[in-house]
Short mmCIF file of C-alpha atoms in Angstrom, two decimals:
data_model
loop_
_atom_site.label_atom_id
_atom_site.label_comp_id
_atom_site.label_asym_id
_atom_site.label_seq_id
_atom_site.Cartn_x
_atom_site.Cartn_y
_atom_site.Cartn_z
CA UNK A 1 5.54 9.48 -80.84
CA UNK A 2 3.81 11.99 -83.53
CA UNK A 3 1.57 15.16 -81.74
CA UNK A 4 -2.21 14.07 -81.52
CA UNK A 5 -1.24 10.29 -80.77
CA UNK A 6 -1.90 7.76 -78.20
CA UNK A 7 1.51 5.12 -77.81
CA UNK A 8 2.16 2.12 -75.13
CA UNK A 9 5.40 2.43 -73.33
CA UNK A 10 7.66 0.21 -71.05
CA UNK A 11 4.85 -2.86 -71.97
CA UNK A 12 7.73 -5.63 -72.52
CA UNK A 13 10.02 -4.83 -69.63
CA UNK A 14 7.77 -3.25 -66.53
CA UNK A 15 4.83 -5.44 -66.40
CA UNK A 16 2.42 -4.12 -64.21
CA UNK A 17 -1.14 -5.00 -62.67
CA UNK A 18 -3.70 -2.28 -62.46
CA UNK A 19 -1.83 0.82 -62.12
CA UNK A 20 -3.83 3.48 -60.27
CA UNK A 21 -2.42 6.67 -60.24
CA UNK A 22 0.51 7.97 -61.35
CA UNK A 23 2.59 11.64 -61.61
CA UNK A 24 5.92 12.75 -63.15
CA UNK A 25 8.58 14.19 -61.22
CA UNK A 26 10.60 16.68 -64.04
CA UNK A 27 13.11 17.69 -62.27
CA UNK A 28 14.58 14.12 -61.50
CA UNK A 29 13.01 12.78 -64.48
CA UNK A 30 10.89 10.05 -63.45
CA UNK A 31 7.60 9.05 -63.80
CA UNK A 32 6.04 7.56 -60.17
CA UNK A 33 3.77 4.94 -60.75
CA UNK A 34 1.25 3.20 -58.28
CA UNK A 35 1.77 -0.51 -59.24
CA UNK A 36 -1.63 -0.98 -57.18
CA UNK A 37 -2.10 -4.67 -57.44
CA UNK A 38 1.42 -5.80 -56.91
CA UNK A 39 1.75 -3.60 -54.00
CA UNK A 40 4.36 -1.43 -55.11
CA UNK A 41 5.41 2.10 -56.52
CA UNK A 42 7.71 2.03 -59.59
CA UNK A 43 10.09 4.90 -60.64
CA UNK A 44 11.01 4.74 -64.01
CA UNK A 45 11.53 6.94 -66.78
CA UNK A 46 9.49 8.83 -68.99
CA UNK A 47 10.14 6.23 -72.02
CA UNK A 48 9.08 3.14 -69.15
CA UNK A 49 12.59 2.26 -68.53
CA UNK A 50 12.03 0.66 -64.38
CA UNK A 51 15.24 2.68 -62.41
CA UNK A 52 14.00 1.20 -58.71
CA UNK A 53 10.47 -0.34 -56.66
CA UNK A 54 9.89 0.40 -53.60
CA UNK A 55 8.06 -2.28 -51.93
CA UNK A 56 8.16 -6.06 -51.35
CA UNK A 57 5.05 -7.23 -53.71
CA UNK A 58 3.35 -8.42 -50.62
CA UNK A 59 0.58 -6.93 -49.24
CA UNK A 60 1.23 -5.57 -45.60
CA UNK A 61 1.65 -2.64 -43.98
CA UNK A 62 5.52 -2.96 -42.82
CA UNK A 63 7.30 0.26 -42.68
CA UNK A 64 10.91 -0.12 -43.18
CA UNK A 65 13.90 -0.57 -46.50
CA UNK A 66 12.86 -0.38 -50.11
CA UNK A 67 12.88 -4.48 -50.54
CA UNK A 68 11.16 -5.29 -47.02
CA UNK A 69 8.45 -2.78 -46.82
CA UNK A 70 4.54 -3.51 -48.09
CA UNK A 71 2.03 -1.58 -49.51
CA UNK A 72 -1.68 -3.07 -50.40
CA UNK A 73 -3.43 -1.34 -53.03
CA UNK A 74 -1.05 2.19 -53.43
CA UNK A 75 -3.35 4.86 -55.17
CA UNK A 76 -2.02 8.45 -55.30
CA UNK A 77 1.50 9.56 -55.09
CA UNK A 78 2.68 13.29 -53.99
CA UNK A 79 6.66 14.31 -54.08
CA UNK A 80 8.98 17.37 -52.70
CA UNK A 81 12.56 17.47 -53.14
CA UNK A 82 13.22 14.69 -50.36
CA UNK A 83 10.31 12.65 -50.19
CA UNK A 84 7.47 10.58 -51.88
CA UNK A 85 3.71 10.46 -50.34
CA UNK A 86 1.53 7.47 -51.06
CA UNK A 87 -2.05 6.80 -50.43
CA UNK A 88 -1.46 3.42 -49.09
CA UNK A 89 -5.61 2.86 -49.97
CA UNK A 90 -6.35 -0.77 -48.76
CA UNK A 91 -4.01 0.07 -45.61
CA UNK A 92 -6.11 3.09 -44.81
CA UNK A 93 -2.58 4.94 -44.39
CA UNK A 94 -0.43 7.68 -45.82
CA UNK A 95 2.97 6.41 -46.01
CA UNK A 96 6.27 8.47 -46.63
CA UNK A 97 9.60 7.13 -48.94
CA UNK A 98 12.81 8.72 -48.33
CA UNK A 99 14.21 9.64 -51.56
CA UNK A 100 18.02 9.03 -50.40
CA UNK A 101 17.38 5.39 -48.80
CA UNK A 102 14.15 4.72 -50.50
CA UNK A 103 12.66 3.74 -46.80
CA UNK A 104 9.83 3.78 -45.94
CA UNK A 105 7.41 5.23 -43.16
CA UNK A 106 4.08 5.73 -41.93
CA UNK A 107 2.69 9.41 -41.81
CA UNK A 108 -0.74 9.48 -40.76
CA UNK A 109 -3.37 6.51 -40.20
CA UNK A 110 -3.45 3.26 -37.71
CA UNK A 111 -4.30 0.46 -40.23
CA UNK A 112 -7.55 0.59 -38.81
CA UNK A 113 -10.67 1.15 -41.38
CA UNK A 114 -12.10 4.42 -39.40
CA UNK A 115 -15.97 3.59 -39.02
CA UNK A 116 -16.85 7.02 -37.74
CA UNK A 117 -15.43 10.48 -38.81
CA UNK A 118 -12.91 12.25 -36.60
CA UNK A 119 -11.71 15.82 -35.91
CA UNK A 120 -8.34 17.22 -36.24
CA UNK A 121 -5.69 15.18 -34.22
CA UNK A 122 -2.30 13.10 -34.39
CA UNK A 123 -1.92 12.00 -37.76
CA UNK A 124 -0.01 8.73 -36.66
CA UNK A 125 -3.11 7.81 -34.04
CA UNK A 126 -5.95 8.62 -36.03
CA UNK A 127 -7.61 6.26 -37.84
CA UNK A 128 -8.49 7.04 -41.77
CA UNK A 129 -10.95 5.46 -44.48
CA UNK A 130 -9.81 4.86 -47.83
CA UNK A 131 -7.21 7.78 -49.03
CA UNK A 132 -6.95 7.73 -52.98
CA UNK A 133 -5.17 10.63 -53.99
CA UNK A 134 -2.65 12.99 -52.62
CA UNK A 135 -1.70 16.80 -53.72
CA UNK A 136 1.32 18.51 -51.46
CA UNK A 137 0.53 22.39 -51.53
CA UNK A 138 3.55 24.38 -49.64
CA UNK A 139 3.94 21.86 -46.05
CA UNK A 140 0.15 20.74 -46.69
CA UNK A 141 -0.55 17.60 -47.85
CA UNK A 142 -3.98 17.30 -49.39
CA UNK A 143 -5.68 13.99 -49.00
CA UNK A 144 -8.52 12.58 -51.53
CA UNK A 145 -10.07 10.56 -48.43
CA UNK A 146 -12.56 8.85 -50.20
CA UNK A 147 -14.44 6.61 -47.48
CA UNK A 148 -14.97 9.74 -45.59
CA UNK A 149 -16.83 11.68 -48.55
CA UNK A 150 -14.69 14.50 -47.75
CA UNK A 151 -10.77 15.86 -48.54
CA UNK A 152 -8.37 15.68 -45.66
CA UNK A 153 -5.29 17.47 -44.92
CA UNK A 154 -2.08 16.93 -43.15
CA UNK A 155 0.70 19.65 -41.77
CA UNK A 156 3.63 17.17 -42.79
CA UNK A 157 5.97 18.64 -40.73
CA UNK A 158 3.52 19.12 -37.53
CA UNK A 159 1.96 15.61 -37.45
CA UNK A 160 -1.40 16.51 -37.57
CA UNK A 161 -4.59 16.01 -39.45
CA UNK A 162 -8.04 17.47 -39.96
CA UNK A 163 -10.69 17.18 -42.03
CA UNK A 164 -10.36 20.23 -44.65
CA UNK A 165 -13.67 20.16 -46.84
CA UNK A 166 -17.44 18.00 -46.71
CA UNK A 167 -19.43 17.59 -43.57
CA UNK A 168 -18.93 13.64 -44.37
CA UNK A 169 -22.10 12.71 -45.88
CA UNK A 170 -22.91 11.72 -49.30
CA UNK A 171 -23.75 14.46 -52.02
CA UNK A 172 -23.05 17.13 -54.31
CA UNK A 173 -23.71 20.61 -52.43
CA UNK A 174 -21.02 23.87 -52.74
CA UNK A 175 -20.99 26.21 -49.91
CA UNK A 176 -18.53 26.82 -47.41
CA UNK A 177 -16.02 23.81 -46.68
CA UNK A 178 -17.36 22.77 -43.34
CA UNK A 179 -21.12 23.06 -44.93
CA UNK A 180 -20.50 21.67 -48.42
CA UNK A 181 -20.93 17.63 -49.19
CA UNK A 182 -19.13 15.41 -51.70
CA UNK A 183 -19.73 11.93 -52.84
CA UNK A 184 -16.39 9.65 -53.28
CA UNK A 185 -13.63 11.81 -54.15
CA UNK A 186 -11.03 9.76 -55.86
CA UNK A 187 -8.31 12.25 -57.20
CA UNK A 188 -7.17 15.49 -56.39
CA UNK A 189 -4.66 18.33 -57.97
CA UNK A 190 -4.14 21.84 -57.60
CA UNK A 191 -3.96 24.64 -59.77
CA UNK A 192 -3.31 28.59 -58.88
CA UNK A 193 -3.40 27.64 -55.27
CA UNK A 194 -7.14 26.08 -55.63
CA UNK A 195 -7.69 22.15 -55.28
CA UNK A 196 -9.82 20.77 -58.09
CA UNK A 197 -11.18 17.10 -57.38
CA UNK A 198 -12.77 14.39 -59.13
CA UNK A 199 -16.13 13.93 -56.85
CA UNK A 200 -16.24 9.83 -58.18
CA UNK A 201 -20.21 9.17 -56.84
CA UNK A 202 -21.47 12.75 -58.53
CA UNK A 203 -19.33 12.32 -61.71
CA UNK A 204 -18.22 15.71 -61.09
CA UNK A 205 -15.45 17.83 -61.39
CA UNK A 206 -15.16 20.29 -58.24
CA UNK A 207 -12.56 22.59 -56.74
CA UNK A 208 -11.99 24.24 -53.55
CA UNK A 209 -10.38 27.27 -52.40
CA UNK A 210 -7.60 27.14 -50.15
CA UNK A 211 -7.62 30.46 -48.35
CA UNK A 212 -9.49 31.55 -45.04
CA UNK A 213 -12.72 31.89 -47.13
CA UNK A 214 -12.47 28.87 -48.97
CA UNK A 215 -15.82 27.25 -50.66
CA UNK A 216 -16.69 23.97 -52.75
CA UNK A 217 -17.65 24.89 -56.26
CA UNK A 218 -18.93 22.32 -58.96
CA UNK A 219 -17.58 22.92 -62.38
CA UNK A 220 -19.14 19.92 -64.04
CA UNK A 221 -21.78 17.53 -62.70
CA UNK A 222 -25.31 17.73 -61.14
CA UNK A 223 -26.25 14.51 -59.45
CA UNK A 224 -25.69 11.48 -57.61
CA UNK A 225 -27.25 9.60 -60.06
CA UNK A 226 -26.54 12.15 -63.20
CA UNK A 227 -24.01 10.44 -65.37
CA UNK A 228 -23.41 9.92 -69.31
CA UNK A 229 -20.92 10.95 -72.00
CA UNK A 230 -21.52 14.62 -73.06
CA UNK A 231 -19.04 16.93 -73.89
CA UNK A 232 -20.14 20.84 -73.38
CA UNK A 233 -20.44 23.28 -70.79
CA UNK A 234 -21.43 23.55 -67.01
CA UNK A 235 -24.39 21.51 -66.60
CA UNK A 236 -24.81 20.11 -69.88
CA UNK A 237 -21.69 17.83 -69.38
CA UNK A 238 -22.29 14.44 -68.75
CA UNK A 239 -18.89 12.09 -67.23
CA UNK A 240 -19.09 8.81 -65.71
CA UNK A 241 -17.01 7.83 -62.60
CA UNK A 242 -14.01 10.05 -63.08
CA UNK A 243 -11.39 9.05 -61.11
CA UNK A 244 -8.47 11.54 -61.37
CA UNK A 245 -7.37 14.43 -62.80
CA UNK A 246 -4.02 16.77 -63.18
CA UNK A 247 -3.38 20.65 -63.81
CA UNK A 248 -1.43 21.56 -67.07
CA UNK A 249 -1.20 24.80 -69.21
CA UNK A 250 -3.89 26.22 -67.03
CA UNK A 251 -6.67 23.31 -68.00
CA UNK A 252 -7.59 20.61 -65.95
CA UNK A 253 -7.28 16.62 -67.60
CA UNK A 254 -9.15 14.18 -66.62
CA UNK A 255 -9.82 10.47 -67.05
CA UNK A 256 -13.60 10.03 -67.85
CA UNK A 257 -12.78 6.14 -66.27
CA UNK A 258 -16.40 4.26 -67.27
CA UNK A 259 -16.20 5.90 -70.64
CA UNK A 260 -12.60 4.93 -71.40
CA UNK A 261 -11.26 8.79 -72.60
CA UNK A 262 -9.10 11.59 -71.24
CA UNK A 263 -11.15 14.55 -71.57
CA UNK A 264 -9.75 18.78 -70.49
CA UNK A 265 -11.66 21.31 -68.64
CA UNK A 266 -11.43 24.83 -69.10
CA UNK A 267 -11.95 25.92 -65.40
CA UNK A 268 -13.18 29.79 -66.71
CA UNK A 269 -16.18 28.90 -69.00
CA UNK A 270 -16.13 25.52 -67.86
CA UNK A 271 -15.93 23.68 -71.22
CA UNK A 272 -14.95 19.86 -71.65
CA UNK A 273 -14.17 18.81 -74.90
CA UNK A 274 -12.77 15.11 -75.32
CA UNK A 275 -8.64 14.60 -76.16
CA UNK A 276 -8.59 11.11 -76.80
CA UNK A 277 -10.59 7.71 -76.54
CA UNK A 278 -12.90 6.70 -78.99
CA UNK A 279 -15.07 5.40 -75.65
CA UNK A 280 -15.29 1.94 -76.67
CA UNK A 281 -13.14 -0.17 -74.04
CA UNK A 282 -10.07 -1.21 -76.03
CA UNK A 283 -6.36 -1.06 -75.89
CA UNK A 284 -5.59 0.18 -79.57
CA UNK A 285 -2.50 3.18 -80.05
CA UNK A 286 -2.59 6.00 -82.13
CA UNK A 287 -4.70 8.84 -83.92
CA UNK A 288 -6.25 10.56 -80.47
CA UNK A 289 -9.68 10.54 -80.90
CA UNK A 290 -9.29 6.60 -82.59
CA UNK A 291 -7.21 5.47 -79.66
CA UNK A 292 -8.90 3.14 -77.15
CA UNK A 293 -8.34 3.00 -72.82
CA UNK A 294 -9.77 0.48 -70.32
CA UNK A 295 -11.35 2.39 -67.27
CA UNK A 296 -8.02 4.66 -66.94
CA UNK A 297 -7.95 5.82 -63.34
CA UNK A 298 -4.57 8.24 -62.90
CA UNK A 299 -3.26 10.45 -65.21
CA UNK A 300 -0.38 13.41 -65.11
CA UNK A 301 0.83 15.92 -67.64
CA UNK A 302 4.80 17.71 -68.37
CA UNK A 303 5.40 19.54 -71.59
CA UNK A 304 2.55 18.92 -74.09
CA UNK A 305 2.11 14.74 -72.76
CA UNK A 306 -0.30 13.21 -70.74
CA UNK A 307 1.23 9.63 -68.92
CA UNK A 308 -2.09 8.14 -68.23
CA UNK A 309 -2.14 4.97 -66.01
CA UNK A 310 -4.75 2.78 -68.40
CA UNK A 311 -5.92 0.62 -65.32
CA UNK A 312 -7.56 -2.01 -66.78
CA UNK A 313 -5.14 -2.47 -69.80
CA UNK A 314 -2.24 -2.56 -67.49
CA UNK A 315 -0.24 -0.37 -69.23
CA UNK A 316 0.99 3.35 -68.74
CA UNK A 317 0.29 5.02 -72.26
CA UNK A 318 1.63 8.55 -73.43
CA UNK A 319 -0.76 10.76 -75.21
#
């Protein structure tokens, strides 16, 4: 793969249906992938080669080895040295694999669609709505909970859960994290100790701090019903339906998902410019900027590549 080009990888041996999201784990080289509508999560290689799946292919909720456990609908995928987190999204549950027996187990959620918003409590006895994206920050696991209009988080090793920014209802206000509202939020990732999301509904791009005097800032985005294709800066920026995003070099990438392009924001001006996707829906490899995606939805970066998860082409593609 030449610099400034958009390749296919692993198409003729891991076929795949919708991949959500997706991350890379460097230091056991291996790229996690959400198999979403096969129920699964697939570790494989950077170059696509499959090493193991976790999960039957059926969609349940069973806990339990690598081959007899069920997922339905996996979205986004956190890891530590000893473990795997998945937003189990259909299930409305966070589920844990054990990287030495690839087993797995429930972490937080009942199964149960939550119809009304909770406070903090047992993680294993609370019911949850629609997690989509994960970020593990120190023993915090950040949750994307995107039914609730808000981000979760859990103390892994405590067994608890709370609800860590949005007041639950549907918007696009900053403020302080209890005060502040957000619309959808479908991925998460942190940078410099701040979260930065992708608000879905507002087709925004907002962060949040972390520390006792944490707020909800919007980088990019205005509007529930603001949306378009305009690179720029602050307000002028127009995305459409963004649905996750990763930290690398200091800039945060995105997938632009209804405008079929990866796009970067420079959190300090805030600037996007586009990287690649020439924003007509496609599944054509190579020059950046010529290359075409198919609503990509996940997307994670390690040494100069993006490994985007090109939903609707099934395919994982390197950039």
């Amino acid at each position: 793969l030449l610099p400034h080009q958009v390749a296919s990888i692993g198409a003729s041996t891991a076929p795949i249906a919708y991949p959500g999201k997706i991350e890379i784990d460097p230091a056991a080289g291996e790229l996690l992938i959400a198999d979403s509508n096969h129920n699964r999560i697939i570790f494989s290689t950077p170059d696509g080669e499959v090493i193991r799946v976790v999960g039957s292919g059926t969609a349940g909720d069973q806990d339990g080895t690598a081959e007899n456990a069920s997922f339905w609908g996996p979205q986004g995928i956190a890891f530590d040295d000893n473990n795997v987190y998945v937003a189990d999204a259909e299930n409305h549950l966070v589920r844990r694999i054990e990287r030495k027996s690839f087993s797995v187990e429930t972490i937080a959620g009942t199964g149960e669609q939550a119809l009304v918003r909770h406070a903090d409590g047992n993680a294993k006895s609370m019911p949850i709505n629609s997690p989509y994206d994960l970020v593990l920050l120190d023993d915090a696991l950040y949750v994307a909970m995107a039914g609730f209009h808000q981000l979760w988080v859990i103390d892994v090793s405590g067994g608890t859960m709370r609800p860590f920014a949005g007041d639950g209802r549907e918007d696009i206000v900053d403020g302080s994290l209890n005060e502040s509202r957000l619309a959808q939020p479908y991925g998460i990732t942190v940078n410099s100790g701040t979260l930065y999301f992708a608000d879905s509904e507002t087709s925004s791009i907002r962060r949040a701090g972390t520390g006792p005097d944490g707020r909800v800032e919007t980088l990019v985005g205005t509007g529930l019903f603001d949306f378009g294709d305009r690179d720029g800066v602050g307000d002028a920026v127009l995305l459409q339906h963004v649905q996750g995003l990763t930290s690398g070099g200091g800039s945060i990438y995105f997938v632009d998902t209804y405008n079929h392009k990866i796009k970067v924001l420079d959190p300090s001006t805030p600037t996007v410019s586009n990287v690649a996707g020439s924003g007509q829906s496609g599944h054509e490899d190579g020059a950046l900027l010529a290359a075409s995606f198919n609503e990509p939805a996940g997307l994670t970066y390690h040494e100069d590549f993006l490994y985007v998860a090109d939903t609707n082409n099934h395919a994982i593609r390197k950039v």
